[in-house]
Short mmCIF file of C-alpha atoms in Angstrom, two decimals:
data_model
loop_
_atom_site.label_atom_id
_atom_site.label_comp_id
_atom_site.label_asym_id
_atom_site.label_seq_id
_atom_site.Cartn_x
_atom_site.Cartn_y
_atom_site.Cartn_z
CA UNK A 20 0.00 0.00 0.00
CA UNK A 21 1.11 3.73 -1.63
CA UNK A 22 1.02 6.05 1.50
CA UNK A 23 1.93 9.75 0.76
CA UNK A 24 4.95 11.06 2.99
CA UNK A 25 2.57 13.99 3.82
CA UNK A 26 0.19 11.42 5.36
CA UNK A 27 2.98 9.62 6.83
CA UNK A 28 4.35 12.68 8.63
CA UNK A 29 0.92 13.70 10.18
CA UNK A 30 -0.03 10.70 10.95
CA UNK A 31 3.45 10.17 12.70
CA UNK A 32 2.82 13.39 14.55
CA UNK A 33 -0.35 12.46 15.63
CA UNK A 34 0.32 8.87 17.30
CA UNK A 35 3.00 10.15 19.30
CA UNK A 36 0.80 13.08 20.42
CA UNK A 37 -1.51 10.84 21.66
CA UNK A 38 0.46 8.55 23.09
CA UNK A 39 2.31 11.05 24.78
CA UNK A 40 -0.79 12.97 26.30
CA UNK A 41 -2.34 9.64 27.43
CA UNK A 42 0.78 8.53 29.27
CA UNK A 43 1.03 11.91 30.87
CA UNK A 44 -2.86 11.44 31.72
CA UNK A 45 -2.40 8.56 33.25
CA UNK A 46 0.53 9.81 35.43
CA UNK A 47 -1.10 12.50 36.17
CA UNK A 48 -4.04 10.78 37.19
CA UNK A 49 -2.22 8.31 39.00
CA UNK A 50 0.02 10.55 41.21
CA UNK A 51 -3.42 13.05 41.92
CA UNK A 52 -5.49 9.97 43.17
CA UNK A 53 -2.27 9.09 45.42
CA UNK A 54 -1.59 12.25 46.70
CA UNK A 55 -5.33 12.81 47.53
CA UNK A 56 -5.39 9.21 49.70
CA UNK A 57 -1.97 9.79 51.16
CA UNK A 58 -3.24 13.14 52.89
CA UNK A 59 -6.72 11.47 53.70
CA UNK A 60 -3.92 9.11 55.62
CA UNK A 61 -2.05 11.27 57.46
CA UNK A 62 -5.23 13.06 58.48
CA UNK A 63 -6.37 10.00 60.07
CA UNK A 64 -3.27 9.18 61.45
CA UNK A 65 -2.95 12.86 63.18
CA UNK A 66 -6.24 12.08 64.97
CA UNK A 67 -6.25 8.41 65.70
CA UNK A 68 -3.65 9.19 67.46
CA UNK A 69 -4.94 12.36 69.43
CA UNK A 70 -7.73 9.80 70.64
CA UNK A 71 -5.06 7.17 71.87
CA UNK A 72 -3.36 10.07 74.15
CA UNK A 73 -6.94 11.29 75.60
CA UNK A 74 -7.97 7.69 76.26
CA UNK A 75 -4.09 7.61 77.86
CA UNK A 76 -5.08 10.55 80.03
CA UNK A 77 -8.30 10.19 80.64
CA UNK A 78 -8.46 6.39 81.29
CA UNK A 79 -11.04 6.38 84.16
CA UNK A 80 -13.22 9.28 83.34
CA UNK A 81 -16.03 9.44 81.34
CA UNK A 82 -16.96 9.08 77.56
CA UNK A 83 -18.05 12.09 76.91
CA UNK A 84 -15.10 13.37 74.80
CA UNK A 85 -15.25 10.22 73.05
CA UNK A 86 -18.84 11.77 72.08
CA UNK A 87 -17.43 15.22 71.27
CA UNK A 88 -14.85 13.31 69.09
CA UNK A 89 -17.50 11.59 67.04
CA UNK A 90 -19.00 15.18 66.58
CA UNK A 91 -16.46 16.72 65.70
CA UNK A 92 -15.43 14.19 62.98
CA UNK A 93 -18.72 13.38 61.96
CA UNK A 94 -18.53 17.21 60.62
CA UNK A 95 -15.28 15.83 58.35
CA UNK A 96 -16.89 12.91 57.54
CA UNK A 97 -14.94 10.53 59.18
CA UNK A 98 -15.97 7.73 61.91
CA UNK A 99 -13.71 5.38 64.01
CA UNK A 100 -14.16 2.77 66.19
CA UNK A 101 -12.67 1.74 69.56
CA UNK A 102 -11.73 -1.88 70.42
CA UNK A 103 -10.34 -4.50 72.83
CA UNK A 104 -7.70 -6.59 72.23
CA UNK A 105 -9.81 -9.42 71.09
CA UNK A 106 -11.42 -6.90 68.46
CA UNK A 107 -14.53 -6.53 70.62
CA UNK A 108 -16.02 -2.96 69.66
CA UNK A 109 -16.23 -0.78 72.65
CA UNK A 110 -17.12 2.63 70.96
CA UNK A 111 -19.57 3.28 69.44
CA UNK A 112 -22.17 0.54 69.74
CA UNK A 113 -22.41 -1.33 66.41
CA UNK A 114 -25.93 -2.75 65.32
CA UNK A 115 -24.68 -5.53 63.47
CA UNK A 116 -21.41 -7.25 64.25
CA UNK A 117 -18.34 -6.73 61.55
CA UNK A 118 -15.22 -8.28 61.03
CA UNK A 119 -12.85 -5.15 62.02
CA UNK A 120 -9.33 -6.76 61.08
CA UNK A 121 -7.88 -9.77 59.20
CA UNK A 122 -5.56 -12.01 60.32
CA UNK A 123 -2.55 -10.54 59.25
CA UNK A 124 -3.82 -6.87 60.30
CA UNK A 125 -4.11 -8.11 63.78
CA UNK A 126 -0.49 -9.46 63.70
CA UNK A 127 1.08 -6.01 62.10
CA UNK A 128 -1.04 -4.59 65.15
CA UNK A 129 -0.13 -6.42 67.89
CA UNK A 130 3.64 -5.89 66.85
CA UNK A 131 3.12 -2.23 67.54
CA UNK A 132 2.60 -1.07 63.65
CA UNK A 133 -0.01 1.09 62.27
CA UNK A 134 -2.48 -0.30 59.33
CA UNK A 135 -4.16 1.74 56.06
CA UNK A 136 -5.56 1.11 53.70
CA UNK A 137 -6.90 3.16 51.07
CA UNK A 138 -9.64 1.28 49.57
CA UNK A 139 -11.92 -0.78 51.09
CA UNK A 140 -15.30 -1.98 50.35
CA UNK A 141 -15.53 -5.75 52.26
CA UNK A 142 -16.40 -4.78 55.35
CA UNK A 143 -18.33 -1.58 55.94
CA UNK A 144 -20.31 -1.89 52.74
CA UNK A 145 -18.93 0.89 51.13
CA UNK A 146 -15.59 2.79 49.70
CA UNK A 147 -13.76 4.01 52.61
CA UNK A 148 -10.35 4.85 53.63
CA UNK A 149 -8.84 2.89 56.62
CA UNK A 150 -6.46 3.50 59.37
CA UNK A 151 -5.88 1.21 62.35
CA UNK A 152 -3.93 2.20 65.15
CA UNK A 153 -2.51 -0.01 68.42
CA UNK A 154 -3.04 0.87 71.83
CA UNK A 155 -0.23 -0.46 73.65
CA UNK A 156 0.76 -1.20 77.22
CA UNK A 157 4.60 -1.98 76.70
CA UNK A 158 4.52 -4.93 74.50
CA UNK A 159 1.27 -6.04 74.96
CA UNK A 160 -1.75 -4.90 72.66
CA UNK A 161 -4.74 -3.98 74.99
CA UNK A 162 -6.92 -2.82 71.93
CA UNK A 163 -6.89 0.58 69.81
CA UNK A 164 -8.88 2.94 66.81
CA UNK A 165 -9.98 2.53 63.83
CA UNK A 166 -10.83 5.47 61.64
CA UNK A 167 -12.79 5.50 58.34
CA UNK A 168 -13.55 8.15 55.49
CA UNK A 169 -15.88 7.59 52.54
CA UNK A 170 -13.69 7.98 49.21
CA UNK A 171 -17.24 8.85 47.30
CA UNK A 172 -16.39 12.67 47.56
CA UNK A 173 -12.94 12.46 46.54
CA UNK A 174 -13.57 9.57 43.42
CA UNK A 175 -15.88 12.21 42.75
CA UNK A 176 -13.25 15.32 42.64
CA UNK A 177 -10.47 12.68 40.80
CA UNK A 178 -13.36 12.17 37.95
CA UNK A 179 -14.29 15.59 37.41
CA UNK A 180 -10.16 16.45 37.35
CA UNK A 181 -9.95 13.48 35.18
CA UNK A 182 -13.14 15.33 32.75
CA UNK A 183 -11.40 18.42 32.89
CA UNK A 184 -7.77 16.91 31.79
CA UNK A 185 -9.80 14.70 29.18
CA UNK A 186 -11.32 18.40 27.67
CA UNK A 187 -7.59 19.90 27.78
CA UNK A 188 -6.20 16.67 26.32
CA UNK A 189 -9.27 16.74 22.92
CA UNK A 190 -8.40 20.57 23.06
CA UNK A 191 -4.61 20.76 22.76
CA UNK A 192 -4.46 17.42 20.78
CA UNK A 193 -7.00 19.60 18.16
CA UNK A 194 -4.37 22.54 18.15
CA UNK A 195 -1.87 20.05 17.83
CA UNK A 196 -3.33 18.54 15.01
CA UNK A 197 -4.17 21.62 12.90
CA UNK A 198 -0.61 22.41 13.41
CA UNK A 199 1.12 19.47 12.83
CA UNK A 200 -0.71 19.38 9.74
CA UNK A 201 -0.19 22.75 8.33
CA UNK A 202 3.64 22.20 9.16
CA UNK A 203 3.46 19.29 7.30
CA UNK A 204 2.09 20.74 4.25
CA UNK A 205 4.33 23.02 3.86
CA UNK A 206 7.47 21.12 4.45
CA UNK A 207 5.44 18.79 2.00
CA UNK A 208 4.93 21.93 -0.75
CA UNK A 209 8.94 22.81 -0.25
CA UNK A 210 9.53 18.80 -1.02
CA UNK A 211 6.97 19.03 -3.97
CA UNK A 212 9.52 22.36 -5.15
CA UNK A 213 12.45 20.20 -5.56
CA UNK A 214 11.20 17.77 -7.07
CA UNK A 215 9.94 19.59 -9.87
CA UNK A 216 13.29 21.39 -10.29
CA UNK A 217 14.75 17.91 -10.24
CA UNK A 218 12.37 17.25 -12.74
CA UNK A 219 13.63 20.24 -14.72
CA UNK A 220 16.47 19.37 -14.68
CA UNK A 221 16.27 15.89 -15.53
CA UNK A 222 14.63 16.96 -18.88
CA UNK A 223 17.45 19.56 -19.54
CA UNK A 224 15.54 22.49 -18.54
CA UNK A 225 18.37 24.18 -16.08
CA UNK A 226 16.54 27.26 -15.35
CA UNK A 227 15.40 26.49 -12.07
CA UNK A 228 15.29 28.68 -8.63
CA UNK A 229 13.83 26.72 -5.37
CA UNK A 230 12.61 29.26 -2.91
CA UNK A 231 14.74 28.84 0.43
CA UNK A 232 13.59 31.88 2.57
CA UNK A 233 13.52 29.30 5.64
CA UNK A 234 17.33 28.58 6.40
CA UNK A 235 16.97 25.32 8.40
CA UNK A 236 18.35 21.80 6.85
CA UNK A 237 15.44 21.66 3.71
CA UNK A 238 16.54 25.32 2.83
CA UNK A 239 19.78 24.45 2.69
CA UNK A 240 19.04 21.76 0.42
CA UNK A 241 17.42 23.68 -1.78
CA UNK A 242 20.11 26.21 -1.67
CA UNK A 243 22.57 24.03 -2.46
CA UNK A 244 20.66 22.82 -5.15
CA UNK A 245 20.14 26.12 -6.47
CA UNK A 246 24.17 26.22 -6.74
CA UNK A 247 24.18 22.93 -8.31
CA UNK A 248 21.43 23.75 -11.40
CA UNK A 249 23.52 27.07 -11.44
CA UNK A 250 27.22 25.24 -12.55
CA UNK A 251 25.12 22.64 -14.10
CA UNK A 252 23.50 24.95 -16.74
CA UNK A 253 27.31 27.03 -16.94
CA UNK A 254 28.67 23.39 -17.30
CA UNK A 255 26.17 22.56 -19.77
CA UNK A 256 26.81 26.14 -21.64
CA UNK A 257 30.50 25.30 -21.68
CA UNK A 258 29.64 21.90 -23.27
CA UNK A 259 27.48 23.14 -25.69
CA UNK A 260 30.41 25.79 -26.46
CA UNK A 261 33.01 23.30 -26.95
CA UNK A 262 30.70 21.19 -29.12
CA UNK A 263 30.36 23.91 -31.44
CA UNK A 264 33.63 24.56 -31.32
CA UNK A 265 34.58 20.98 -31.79
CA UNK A 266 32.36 20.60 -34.36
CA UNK A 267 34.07 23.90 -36.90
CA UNK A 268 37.12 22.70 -35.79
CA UNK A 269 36.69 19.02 -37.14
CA UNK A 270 35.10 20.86 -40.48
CA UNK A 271 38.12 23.29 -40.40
CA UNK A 272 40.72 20.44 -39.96
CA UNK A 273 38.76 18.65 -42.71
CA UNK A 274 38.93 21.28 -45.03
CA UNK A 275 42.84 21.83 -43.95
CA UNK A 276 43.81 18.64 -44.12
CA UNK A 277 41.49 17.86 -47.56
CA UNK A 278 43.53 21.01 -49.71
CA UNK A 279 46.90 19.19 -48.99
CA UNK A 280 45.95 15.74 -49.41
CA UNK A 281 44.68 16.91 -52.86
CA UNK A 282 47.60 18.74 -53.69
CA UNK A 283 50.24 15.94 -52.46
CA UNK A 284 47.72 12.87 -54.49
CA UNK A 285 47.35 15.06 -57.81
CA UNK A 286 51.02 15.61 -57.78
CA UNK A 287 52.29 12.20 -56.84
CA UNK A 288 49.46 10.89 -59.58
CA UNK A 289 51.23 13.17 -62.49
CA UNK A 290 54.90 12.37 -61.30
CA UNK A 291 53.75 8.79 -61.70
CA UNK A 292 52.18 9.00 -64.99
CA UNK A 293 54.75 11.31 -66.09
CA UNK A 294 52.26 14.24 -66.85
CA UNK A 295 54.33 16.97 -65.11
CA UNK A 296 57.11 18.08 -67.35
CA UNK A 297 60.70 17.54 -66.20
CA UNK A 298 61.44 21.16 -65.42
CA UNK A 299 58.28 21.37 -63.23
CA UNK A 300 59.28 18.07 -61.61
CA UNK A 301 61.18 19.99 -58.48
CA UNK A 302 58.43 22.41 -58.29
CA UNK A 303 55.83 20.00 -57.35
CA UNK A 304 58.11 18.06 -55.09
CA UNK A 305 58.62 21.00 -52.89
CA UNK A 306 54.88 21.59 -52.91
CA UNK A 307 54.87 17.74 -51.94
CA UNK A 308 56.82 18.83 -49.06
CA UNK A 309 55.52 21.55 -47.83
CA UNK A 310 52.01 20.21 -47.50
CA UNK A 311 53.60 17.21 -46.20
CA UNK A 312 55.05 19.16 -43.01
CA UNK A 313 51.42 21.44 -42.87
CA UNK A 314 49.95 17.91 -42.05
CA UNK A 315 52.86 16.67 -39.86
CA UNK A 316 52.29 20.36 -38.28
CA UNK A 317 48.86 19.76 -37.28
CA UNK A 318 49.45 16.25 -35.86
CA UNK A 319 51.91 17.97 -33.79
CA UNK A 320 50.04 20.35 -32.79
CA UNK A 321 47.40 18.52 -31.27
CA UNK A 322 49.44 15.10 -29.99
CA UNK A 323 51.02 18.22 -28.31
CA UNK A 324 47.77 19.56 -26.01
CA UNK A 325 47.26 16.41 -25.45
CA UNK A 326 50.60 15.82 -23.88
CA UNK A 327 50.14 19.21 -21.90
CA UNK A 328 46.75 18.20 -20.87
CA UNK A 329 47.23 14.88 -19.33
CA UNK A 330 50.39 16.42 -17.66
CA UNK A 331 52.58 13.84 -19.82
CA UNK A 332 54.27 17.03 -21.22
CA UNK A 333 58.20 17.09 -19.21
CA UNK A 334 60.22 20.15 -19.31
CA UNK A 335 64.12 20.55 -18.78
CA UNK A 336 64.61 23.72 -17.80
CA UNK A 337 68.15 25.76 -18.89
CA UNK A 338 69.37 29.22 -18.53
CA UNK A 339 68.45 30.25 -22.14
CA UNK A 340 69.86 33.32 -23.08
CA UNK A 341 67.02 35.82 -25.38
CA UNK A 342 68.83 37.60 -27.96
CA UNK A 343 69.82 34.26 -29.45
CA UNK A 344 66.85 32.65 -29.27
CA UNK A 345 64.99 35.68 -30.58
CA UNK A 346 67.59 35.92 -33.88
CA UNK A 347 67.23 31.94 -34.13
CA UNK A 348 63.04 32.32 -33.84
CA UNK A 349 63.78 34.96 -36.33
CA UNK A 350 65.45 33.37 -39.30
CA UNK A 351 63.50 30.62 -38.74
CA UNK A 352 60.19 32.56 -39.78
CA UNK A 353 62.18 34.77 -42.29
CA UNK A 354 60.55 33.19 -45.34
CA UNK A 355 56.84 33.65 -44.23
CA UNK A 356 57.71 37.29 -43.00
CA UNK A 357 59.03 38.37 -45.68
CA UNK A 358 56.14 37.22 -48.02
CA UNK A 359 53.68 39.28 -46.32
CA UNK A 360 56.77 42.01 -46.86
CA UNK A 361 57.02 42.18 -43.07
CA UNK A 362 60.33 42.74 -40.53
CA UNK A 363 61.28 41.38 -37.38
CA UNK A 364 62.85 43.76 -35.24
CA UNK A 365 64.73 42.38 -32.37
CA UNK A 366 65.57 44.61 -29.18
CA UNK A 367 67.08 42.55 -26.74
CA UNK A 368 70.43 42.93 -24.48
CA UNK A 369 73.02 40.18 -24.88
CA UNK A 370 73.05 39.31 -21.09
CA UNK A 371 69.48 38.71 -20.78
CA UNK A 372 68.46 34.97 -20.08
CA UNK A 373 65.18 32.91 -18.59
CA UNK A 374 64.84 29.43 -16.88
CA UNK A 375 62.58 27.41 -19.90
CA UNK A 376 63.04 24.41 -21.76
CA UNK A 377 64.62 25.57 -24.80
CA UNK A 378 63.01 23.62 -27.12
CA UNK A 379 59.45 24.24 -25.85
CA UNK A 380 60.40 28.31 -25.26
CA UNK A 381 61.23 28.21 -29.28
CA UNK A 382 57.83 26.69 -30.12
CA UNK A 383 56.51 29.27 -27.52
CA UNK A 384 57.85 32.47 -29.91
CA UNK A 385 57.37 30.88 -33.00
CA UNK A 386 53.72 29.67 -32.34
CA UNK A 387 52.83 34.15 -31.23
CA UNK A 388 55.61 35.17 -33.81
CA UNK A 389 53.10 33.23 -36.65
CA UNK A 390 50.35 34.76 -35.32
CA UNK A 391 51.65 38.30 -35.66
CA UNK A 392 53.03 37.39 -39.10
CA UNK A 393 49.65 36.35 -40.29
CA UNK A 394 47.61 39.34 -38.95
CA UNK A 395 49.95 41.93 -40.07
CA UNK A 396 50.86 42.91 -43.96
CA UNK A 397 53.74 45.41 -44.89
CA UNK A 398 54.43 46.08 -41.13
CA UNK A 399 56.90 45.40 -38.22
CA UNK A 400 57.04 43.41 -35.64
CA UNK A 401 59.14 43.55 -32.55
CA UNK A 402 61.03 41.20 -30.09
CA UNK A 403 61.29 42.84 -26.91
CA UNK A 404 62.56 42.09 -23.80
CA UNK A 405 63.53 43.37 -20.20
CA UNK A 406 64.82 42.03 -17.00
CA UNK A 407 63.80 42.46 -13.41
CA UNK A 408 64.88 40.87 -10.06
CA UNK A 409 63.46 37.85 -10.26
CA UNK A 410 61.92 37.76 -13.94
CA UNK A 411 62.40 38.82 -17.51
CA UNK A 412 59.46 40.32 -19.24
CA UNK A 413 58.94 39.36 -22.84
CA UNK A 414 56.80 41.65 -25.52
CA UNK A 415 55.79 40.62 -29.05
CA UNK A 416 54.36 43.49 -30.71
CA UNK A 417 53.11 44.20 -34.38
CA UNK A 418 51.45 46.81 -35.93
CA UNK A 419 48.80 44.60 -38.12
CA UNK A 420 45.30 44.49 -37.86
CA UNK A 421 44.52 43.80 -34.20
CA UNK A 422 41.79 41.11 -32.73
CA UNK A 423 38.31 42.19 -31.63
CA UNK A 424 37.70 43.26 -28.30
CA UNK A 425 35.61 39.97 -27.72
CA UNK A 426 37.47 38.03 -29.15
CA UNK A 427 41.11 38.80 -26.96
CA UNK A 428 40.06 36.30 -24.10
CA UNK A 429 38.66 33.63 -26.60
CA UNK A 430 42.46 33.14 -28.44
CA UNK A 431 43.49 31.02 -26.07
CA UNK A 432 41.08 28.07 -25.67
CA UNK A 433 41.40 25.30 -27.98
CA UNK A 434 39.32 24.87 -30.98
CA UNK A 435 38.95 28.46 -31.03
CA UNK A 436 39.68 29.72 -34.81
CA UNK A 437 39.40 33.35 -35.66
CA UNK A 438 36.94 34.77 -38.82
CA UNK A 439 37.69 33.13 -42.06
CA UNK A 440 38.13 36.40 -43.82
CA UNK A 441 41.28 37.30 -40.93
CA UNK A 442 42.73 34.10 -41.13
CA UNK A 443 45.53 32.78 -44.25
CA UNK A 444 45.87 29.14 -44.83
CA UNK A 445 49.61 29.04 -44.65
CA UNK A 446 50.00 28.89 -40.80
CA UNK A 447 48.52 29.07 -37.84
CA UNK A 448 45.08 28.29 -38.91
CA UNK A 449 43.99 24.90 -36.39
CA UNK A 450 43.13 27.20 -34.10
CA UNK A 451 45.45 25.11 -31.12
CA UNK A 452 48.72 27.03 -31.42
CA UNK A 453 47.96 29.90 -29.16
CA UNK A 454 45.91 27.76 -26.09
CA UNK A 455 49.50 25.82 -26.49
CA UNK A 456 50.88 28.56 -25.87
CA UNK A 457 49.02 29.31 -22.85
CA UNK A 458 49.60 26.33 -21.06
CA UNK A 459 53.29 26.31 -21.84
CA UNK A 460 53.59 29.26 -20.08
CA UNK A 461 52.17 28.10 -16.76
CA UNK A 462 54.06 24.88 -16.87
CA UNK A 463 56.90 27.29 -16.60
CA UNK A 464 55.73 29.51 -13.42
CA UNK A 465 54.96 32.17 -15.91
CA UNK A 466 51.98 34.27 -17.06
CA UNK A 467 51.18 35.76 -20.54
CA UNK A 468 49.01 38.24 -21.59
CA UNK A 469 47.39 40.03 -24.40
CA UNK A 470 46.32 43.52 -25.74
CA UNK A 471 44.93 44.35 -28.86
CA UNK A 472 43.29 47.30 -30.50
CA UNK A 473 41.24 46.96 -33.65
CA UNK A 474 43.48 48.38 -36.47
CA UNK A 475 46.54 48.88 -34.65
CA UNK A 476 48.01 46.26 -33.75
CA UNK A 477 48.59 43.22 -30.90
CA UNK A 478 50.95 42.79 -28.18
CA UNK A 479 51.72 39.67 -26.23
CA UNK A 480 52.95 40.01 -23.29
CA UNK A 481 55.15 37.13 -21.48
CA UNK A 482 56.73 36.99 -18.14
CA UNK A 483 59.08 34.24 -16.95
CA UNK A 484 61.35 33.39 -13.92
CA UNK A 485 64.90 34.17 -14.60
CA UNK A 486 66.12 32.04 -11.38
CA UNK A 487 66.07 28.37 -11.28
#
């Protein structure tokens, strides 16, 4: 059987409520109807044995003050009874003999203790109260009192207490209810909240906000799952982002990777059917090769994030000294600088060095020194570089068409490509050079930035340690 947790909960709430209040009833009850007898005791006690010590005293006189007893506790509704010591009644005179003690009362008497007993009904036809008390002569019982008080009056007070505590307990146990079960409800309606939102989410909808103006355990909850929906749908963003970037990428590559591949298959299809003339012959082998090394470029390229990303990627650090590097960077890239009619400046001072891996510091330069090349047409570009205490700051600067304002923070993740129309297919086009770059960098304790104005220009700038 399918029982709602809302039912659950009140119902819950309710058995223990009345368990609780009937317990606490019956204790109640219990220790009221105890304390009432225990007093009607030690009331009977106190005079029993006030009429002991005037039968003491007044041992040969008269019974009048027996009389005035009986008068006086007739008014509190009590009697008692005077006998011998073979439980013959000698006050008052009885009309009908009765059986004042057991056996085992008469023995607790004659060893000097007192008897009660708080209900009784065998032998004075009616609910009474008893006390017995001895009359001794040393150790020998010569008779004593016996008191009695009709319990009518106060079964009748414990009942109506009893009616009254019955009315509080249907009262407060109605409050109670109403209570427990508009608490209930609502921690039910917050429950019913996060579901939905897991619902939400479940269907991809991430745009959720549980309420959580009540900061106790279930408002925490649904804080934190406020938090969670919140980095899920920025995760989920970022995904989506990556997949679209992913997804140009792989039709970039394609398209990269399909231009060479044509060019290399036409050519080695003519060599081999001997339709390119003989003078052309060394022409197409060097366009062979240099689509050959574009491929092996953007294998490289990419083995190489990989490397960096699963933290495969080990560097041996040296004391590389700048100006060389730069003039080595420089000549390397002299070719594709020069067919865009562009010049590398270098200003650098002979002494300055870094700690980097050389080889990975080269691809460093080369991989920002491409970039410049490729976004800048009949300019300059500069090698820059100057020393502090502890680090040597490094600027690449041209003067070519700049990267959007947007786009600056966007260079370095991978996949990224800029616009078609900004972008040559010589070099530099994969779109994985520059987030190389990046993480390079920080493998060597170093930072790198970029500025960029539309128009004017770009300017990395790179700062290593110069200290081992």
């Amino acid at each position: 059987m399918k029982v709602k947790y809302f039912y659950q909960l009140l119902i819950s709430h309710i058995i223990i409520l009345i368990l609780a209040f009937l317990l606490l009833s019956l204790l109640f009850s219990q220790f009221l109807e105890n304390y009432i007898f225990e007093n009607k005791v030690e009331e009977l006690e106190s005079y029993g044995k006030q009429i002991l010590t005037d039968l003491t005293v007044r041992i040969e006189g008269t019974e009048e003050f027996l009389n005035e007893y009986s008068e006086i506790l007739e008014a509190r509704n009590i009697q008692y009874i005077l006998f011998d010591r073979k439980g013959r009644v000698l006050y008052p005179e009885l009309q009908e003999p009765v059986v004042l003690l057991s056996e085992q009362e008469w023995l607790e008497l004659s060893a000097g203790n007192g008897i009660s007993v708080l209900h009784d009904i065998k032998r004075f036809d009616q609910e009474v109260t008893l006390v017995a008390l001895p009359y001794m002569n040393g150790d020998q019982l010569i008779g004593g009192v016996i008191l009695l008080s009709p319990i009518s009056g106060a079964i009748q007070m414990i009942s109506q207490l009893n009616k009254f505590l019955l009315y509080t307990i249907i009262i407060s146990l109605t409050a109670t209810i109403l209570l427990s079960w508009f608490l209930a409800k609502n921690l039910i309606k917050r429950i019913r909240d996060l579901r939905d939102a897991t619902s939400m989410i479940s269907s991809g909808n991430y745009d959720v906000n549980v309420p959580h103006v009540h900061m106790d355990e279930i408002g925490q909850l649904a804080k934190d799952f406020n938090e969670m929906a919140a980095k899920l749908k920025k995760s989920n963003e970022e995904i989506d982002r990556l997949e679209n970037r992913r997804r140009k990428f792989i039709a970039d590559v394609s398209h990269e990777m399909r231009t060479p591949l044509t060019t290399i298959s036409g050519l080695a299809e003519g060599i081999q059917n001997n339709l390119i003339p003989e003078q052309e012959m060394e022409k197409g082998m060097k366009l062979i090769d240099r689509e050959a090394k574009r491929l092996i470029r953007l294998v490289n390229e990419n083995l190489d994030y990989e490397k960096i990303r699963s933290n495969q990627l080990q560097l041996h650090k040296i004391n590389v000294n700048l100006l060389e590097t730069f003039e080595v960077v420089a000549d390397q890239l002299l070719l594709q600088a020069e067919e865009k009619n562009n010049t590398i400046i270098i200003e650098a001072e002979p002494q300055t060095t870094v700690v980097a891996d050389y080889d990975r510091f080269v691809q460093i330069l080369v991989n920002i020194l491409k970039n410049s090349i490729q976004f800048t047409e009949n300019g300059e570009i500069y090698l820059r570089c100057e020393e502090s205490d502890h680090a040597t700051n490094i600027m690449i600067e041209d003067n070519g068409i700049g990267i959007d304002p947007e786009e600056v923070e966007m260079i370095w993740e991978r996949f990224y490509k800029a616009d078609v129309s900004r972008t040559s297919n010589s070099f530099g086009e994969f779109g994985i050079g520059l987030s190389i770059v990046k993480q390079l960098v920080e493998l060597h304790d170093g930072k790198i930035e970029v500025k960029s104005e539309k128009g004017k220009g770009t300017t990395f700038f790179i700062q290593l340690p110069n200290v081992s």
